[in-house]
């Protein structure tokens, strides 16, 4: 018997946006995994998602820069300090979602309510770039900004809320996305160089 989608629970995003002063780029995924997969109470909390390894490689040439091998945890304070220092904000494109298959896969996420992008960007007046980490996040931002979805690793330029904005679509950092870790890090490093923070 098919599940009635409308009977599935709606989840609200668990975290506030992380917005450093002088934010230059806003990184946006789709939605966090279920809390039983969290290793920390912050963005990209799943130990087997490579986002923080990609950041470590791109900025420090060290995939384990934000990983504590003994406790097998991410170094959350190091991560926050890094984001503040570089002017990188974090949020997701889904404010409210339904999980159609009870997992973290974007393919089975229904965005019930997208992020309020206008309100979010008003909190970061120096932000001139958005980077989405995967296909669904890229599609949501394209819909909200009236732009086309860029090819992976590339960007589109637009004017949004009276500011020039570059919207990047980056490779997913999920291990399900078939690209070697070093290649993902190279793509992110190039994007950060173009923005001027690497």
C-alpha positions as YAML, in Angstrom:
chain: A
units: angstrom
residues:
- id: 1
  name: UNK
  ca: [0.00, 0.00, 0.00]
- id: 2
  name: UNK
  ca: [1.39, 3.43, -0.98]
- id: 3
  name: UNK
  ca: [2.13, 5.92, 1.78]
- id: 4
  name: UNK
  ca: [0.08, 9.11, 1.62]
- id: 5
  name: UNK
  ca: [2.78, 11.80, 1.35]
- id: 6
  name: UNK
  ca: [0.59, 14.28, 3.21]
- id: 7
  name: UNK
  ca: [0.54, 11.95, 6.22]
- id: 8
  name: UNK
  ca: [4.34, 12.10, 6.57]
- id: 9
  name: UNK
  ca: [5.70, 14.42, 9.28]
- id: 10
  name: UNK
  ca: [7.03, 17.86, 8.36]
- id: 11
  name: UNK
  ca: [10.44, 18.65, 9.84]
- id: 12
  name: UNK
  ca: [11.62, 22.19, 10.54]
- id: 13
  name: UNK
  ca: [15.28, 23.07, 10.15]
- id: 14
  name: UNK
  ca: [17.04, 22.49, 13.49]
- id: 15
  name: UNK
  ca: [19.60, 25.33, 13.37]
- id: 16
  name: UNK
  ca: [19.79, 29.06, 13.00]
- id: 17
  name: UNK
  ca: [21.84, 30.35, 10.07]
- id: 18
  name: UNK
  ca: [25.52, 30.73, 10.95]
- id: 19
  name: UNK
  ca: [26.44, 34.25, 9.82]
- id: 20
  name: UNK
  ca: [29.87, 35.72, 10.56]
- id: 21
  name: UNK
  ca: [30.43, 39.46, 10.37]
- id: 22
  name: UNK
  ca: [31.69, 40.44, 6.91]
- id: 23
  name: UNK
  ca: [30.27, 37.29, 5.28]
- id: 24
  name: UNK
  ca: [31.49, 36.99, 1.68]
- id: 25
  name: UNK
  ca: [29.86, 33.70, 0.67]
- id: 26
  name: UNK
  ca: [26.80, 31.77, 1.84]
- id: 27
  name: UNK
  ca: [27.09, 27.99, 1.54]
- id: 28
  name: UNK
  ca: [23.76, 26.18, 1.24]
- id: 29
  name: UNK
  ca: [22.94, 22.51, 1.30]
- id: 30
  name: UNK
  ca: [19.43, 21.07, 1.27]
- id: 31
  name: UNK
  ca: [18.62, 19.89, 4.81]
- id: 32
  name: UNK
  ca: [20.45, 18.06, 7.62]
- id: 33
  name: UNK
  ca: [20.22, 14.29, 8.03]
- id: 34
  name: UNK
  ca: [18.12, 12.84, 10.85]
- id: 35
  name: UNK
  ca: [19.58, 13.58, 14.28]
- id: 36
  name: UNK
  ca: [20.69, 9.97, 14.84]
- id: 37
  name: UNK
  ca: [23.35, 10.63, 12.16]
- id: 38
  name: UNK
  ca: [24.72, 13.77, 13.78]
- id: 39
  name: UNK
  ca: [28.20, 13.80, 15.29]
- id: 40
  name: UNK
  ca: [27.82, 17.50, 16.21]
- id: 41
  name: UNK
  ca: [25.03, 20.03, 16.50]
- id: 42
  name: UNK
  ca: [25.99, 21.97, 13.36]
- id: 43
  name: UNK
  ca: [25.95, 21.94, 9.57]
- id: 44
  name: UNK
  ca: [27.24, 18.80, 7.82]
- id: 45
  name: UNK
  ca: [27.20, 16.79, 11.05]
- id: 46
  name: UNK
  ca: [27.36, 13.32, 9.48]
- id: 47
  name: UNK
  ca: [30.80, 11.72, 9.90]
- id: 48
  name: UNK
  ca: [30.58, 10.14, 6.47]
- id: 49
  name: UNK
  ca: [29.74, 13.37, 4.64]
- id: 50
  name: UNK
  ca: [32.99, 14.83, 3.35]
- id: 51
  name: UNK
  ca: [32.11, 18.55, 3.52]
- id: 52
  name: UNK
  ca: [34.55, 19.38, 6.33]
- id: 53
  name: UNK
  ca: [37.23, 17.18, 4.74]
- id: 54
  name: UNK
  ca: [36.77, 19.14, 1.50]
- id: 55
  name: UNK
  ca: [37.18, 22.40, 3.47]
- id: 56
  name: UNK
  ca: [40.30, 21.03, 5.16]
- id: 57
  name: UNK
  ca: [41.85, 20.08, 1.81]
- id: 58
  name: UNK
  ca: [40.84, 23.29, 0.04]
- id: 59
  name: UNK
  ca: [42.18, 25.66, 2.71]
- id: 60
  name: UNK
  ca: [44.87, 23.67, 4.56]
- id: 61
  name: UNK
  ca: [45.80, 20.78, 2.23]
- id: 62
  name: UNK
  ca: [44.74, 18.49, 5.07]
- id: 63
  name: UNK
  ca: [41.54, 16.45, 4.87]
- id: 64
  name: UNK
  ca: [41.63, 15.85, 8.64]
- id: 65
  name: UNK
  ca: [42.11, 19.51, 9.63]
- id: 66
  name: UNK
  ca: [38.68, 19.57, 11.35]
- id: 67
  name: UNK
  ca: [38.63, 15.94, 12.50]
- id: 68
  name: UNK
  ca: [39.66, 14.69, 15.94]
- id: 69
  name: UNK
  ca: [40.89, 11.16, 15.26]
- id: 70
  name: UNK
  ca: [41.03, 10.02, 18.90]
- id: 71
  name: UNK
  ca: [37.45, 10.94, 19.78]
- id: 72
  name: UNK
  ca: [36.28, 10.48, 16.17]
- id: 73
  name: UNK
  ca: [34.47, 13.83, 16.22]
- id: 74
  name: UNK
  ca: [34.61, 17.01, 14.20]
- id: 75
  name: UNK
  ca: [36.32, 19.94, 15.96]
- id: 76
  name: UNK
  ca: [33.29, 22.23, 16.13]
- id: 77
  name: UNK
  ca: [35.03, 25.25, 17.68]
- id: 78
  name: UNK
  ca: [37.78, 25.04, 15.04]
- id: 79
  name: UNK
  ca: [35.10, 24.89, 12.35]
- id: 80
  name: UNK
  ca: [33.27, 27.96, 13.69]
- id: 81
  name: UNK
  ca: [36.51, 29.93, 14.07]
- id: 82
  name: UNK
  ca: [37.49, 29.03, 10.50]
- id: 83
  name: UNK
  ca: [34.12, 30.17, 9.13]
- id: 84
  name: UNK
  ca: [34.30, 33.45, 11.05]
- id: 85
  name: UNK
  ca: [37.89, 34.10, 9.91]
- id: 86
  name: UNK
  ca: [37.08, 33.46, 6.24]
- id: 87
  name: UNK
  ca: [33.64, 35.10, 6.14]
- id: 88
  name: UNK
  ca: [31.71, 31.95, 5.25]
- id: 89
  name: UNK
  ca: [28.04, 31.71, 6.28]
- id: 90
  name: UNK
  ca: [26.11, 28.43, 6.50]
- id: 91
  name: UNK
  ca: [22.43, 27.65, 5.99]
- id: 92
  name: UNK
  ca: [20.24, 25.27, 3.99]
- id: 93
  name: UNK
  ca: [17.67, 25.73, 1.25]
- id: 94
  name: UNK
  ca: [14.92, 23.79, 3.02]
- id: 95
  name: UNK
  ca: [13.23, 25.50, 5.98]
- id: 96
  name: UNK
  ca: [10.61, 22.72, 6.25]
- id: 97
  name: UNK
  ca: [10.75, 19.32, 4.55]
- id: 98
  name: UNK
  ca: [9.21, 15.88, 4.37]
- id: 99
  name: UNK
  ca: [11.44, 12.81, 4.16]
- id: 100
  name: UNK
  ca: [9.71, 10.58, 1.63]
- id: 101
  name: UNK
  ca: [11.97, 7.59, 2.37]
- id: 102
  name: UNK
  ca: [12.99, 8.31, 5.99]
- id: 103
  name: UNK
  ca: [16.62, 9.01, 5.02]
- id: 104
  name: UNK
  ca: [18.91, 11.94, 4.22]
- id: 105
  name: UNK
  ca: [18.96, 11.56, 0.43]
- id: 106
  name: UNK
  ca: [18.08, 14.74, -1.47]
- id: 107
  name: UNK
  ca: [16.27, 12.59, -3.99]
- id: 108
  name: UNK
  ca: [13.69, 11.68, -1.36]
- id: 109
  name: UNK
  ca: [13.30, 15.12, 0.25]
- id: 110
  name: UNK
  ca: [10.24, 17.23, -0.46]
- id: 111
  name: UNK
  ca: [10.83, 20.92, 0.23]
- id: 112
  name: UNK
  ca: [7.60, 22.02, 1.93]
- id: 113
  name: UNK
  ca: [8.88, 25.53, 2.62]
- id: 114
  name: UNK
  ca: [12.09, 26.94, 1.14]
- id: 115
  name: UNK
  ca: [14.46, 29.23, 3.00]
- id: 116
  name: UNK
  ca: [13.53, 32.91, 3.18]
- id: 117
  name: UNK
  ca: [16.49, 33.93, 1.04]
- id: 118
  name: UNK
  ca: [15.59, 37.62, 1.01]
- id: 119
  name: UNK
  ca: [15.59, 37.85, 4.82]
- id: 120
  name: UNK
  ca: [18.76, 35.78, 5.02]
- id: 121
  name: UNK
  ca: [20.74, 37.96, 2.61]
- id: 122
  name: UNK
  ca: [19.58, 41.12, 4.37]
- id: 123
  name: UNK
  ca: [21.56, 39.86, 7.39]
- id: 124
  name: UNK
  ca: [24.78, 39.74, 5.34]
- id: 125
  name: UNK
  ca: [25.14, 42.95, 3.33]
- id: 126
  name: UNK
  ca: [28.68, 42.14, 2.10]
- id: 127
  name: UNK
  ca: [27.74, 38.70, 0.73]
- id: 128
  name: UNK
  ca: [28.16, 38.58, -3.04]
- id: 129
  name: UNK
  ca: [28.13, 34.80, -3.62]
- id: 130
  name: UNK
  ca: [25.99, 31.76, -2.85]
- id: 131
  name: UNK
  ca: [27.44, 28.26, -3.21]
- id: 132
  name: UNK
  ca: [25.05, 25.31, -3.27]
- id: 133
  name: UNK
  ca: [26.31, 21.85, -2.39]
- id: 134
  name: UNK
  ca: [24.37, 19.61, -4.71]
- id: 135
  name: UNK
  ca: [21.61, 19.45, -7.27]
- id: 136
  name: UNK
  ca: [18.48, 19.96, -5.18]
- id: 137
  name: UNK
  ca: [19.93, 22.97, -3.33]
- id: 138
  name: UNK
  ca: [20.97, 24.44, -6.70]
- id: 139
  name: UNK
  ca: [17.43, 23.96, -8.05]
- id: 140
  name: UNK
  ca: [15.84, 25.68, -5.03]
- id: 141
  name: UNK
  ca: [18.16, 28.71, -5.27]
- id: 142
  name: UNK
  ca: [17.57, 28.94, -9.03]
- id: 143
  name: UNK
  ca: [13.81, 29.02, -8.41]
- id: 144
  name: UNK
  ca: [14.11, 31.64, -5.67]
- id: 145
  name: UNK
  ca: [16.39, 33.92, -7.71]
- id: 146
  name: UNK
  ca: [14.84, 33.36, -11.16]
- id: 147
  name: UNK
  ca: [18.12, 32.03, -12.57]
- id: 148
  name: UNK
  ca: [19.12, 28.88, -14.43]
- id: 149
  name: UNK
  ca: [20.74, 25.99, -12.58]
- id: 150
  name: UNK
  ca: [24.49, 26.17, -13.31]
- id: 151
  name: UNK
  ca: [26.48, 23.13, -14.34]
- id: 152
  name: UNK
  ca: [28.39, 21.52, -11.47]
- id: 153
  name: UNK
  ca: [31.50, 23.56, -10.67]
- id: 154
  name: UNK
  ca: [30.26, 26.64, -12.51]
- id: 155
  name: UNK
  ca: [28.25, 29.75, -11.72]
- id: 156
  name: UNK
  ca: [25.68, 32.24, -12.96]
- id: 157
  name: UNK
  ca: [25.58, 35.98, -12.36]
- id: 158
  name: UNK
  ca: [22.40, 37.79, -11.40]
- id: 159
  name: UNK
  ca: [21.11, 40.91, -9.72]
- id: 160
  name: UNK
  ca: [19.04, 40.08, -6.67]
- id: 161
  name: UNK
  ca: [17.70, 42.52, -4.08]
- id: 162
  name: UNK
  ca: [19.72, 45.28, -5.67]
- id: 163
  name: UNK
  ca: [23.08, 43.53, -5.41]
- id: 164
  name: UNK
  ca: [25.19, 41.61, -7.89]
- id: 165
  name: UNK
  ca: [25.25, 37.98, -6.87]
- id: 166
  name: UNK
  ca: [27.26, 35.04, -8.19]
- id: 167
  name: UNK
  ca: [25.51, 31.70, -7.66]
- id: 168
  name: UNK
  ca: [27.76, 28.64, -7.71]
- id: 169
  name: UNK
  ca: [26.69, 25.02, -7.98]
- id: 170
  name: UNK
  ca: [29.31, 22.86, -6.32]
- id: 171
  name: UNK
  ca: [29.72, 19.07, -6.25]
- id: 172
  name: UNK
  ca: [27.82, 17.29, -3.52]
- id: 173
  name: UNK
  ca: [30.08, 16.30, -0.62]
- id: 174
  name: UNK
  ca: [28.04, 13.15, -0.02]
- id: 175
  name: UNK
  ca: [30.06, 10.01, -0.62]
- id: 176
  name: UNK
  ca: [27.22, 8.86, -2.86]
- id: 177
  name: UNK
  ca: [28.31, 11.52, -5.38]
- id: 178
  name: UNK
  ca: [30.84, 9.80, -7.67]
- id: 179
  name: UNK
  ca: [33.80, 12.17, -7.65]
- id: 180
  name: UNK
  ca: [37.09, 11.62, -5.75]
- id: 181
  name: UNK
  ca: [37.56, 13.71, -2.61]
- id: 182
  name: UNK
  ca: [40.59, 15.54, -4.05]
- id: 183
  name: UNK
  ca: [38.62, 16.55, -7.16]
- id: 184
  name: UNK
  ca: [35.78, 17.90, -5.01]
- id: 185
  name: UNK
  ca: [38.28, 19.88, -2.96]
- id: 186
  name: UNK
  ca: [39.87, 21.27, -6.15]
- id: 187
  name: UNK
  ca: [36.46, 22.48, -7.36]
- id: 188
  name: UNK
  ca: [35.70, 24.19, -4.04]
- id: 189
  name: UNK
  ca: [39.20, 25.72, -3.86]
- id: 190
  name: UNK
  ca: [38.77, 27.24, -7.32]
- id: 191
  name: UNK
  ca: [35.41, 28.72, -6.29]
- id: 192
  name: UNK
  ca: [36.89, 30.20, -3.10]
- id: 193
  name: UNK
  ca: [39.80, 31.66, -5.10]
- id: 194
  name: UNK
  ca: [37.37, 33.30, -7.51]
- id: 195
  name: UNK
  ca: [35.44, 34.80, -4.57]
- id: 196
  name: UNK
  ca: [38.72, 36.06, -3.12]
- id: 197
  name: UNK
  ca: [38.87, 34.23, 0.21]
- id: 198
  name: UNK
  ca: [41.57, 31.68, -0.66]
...
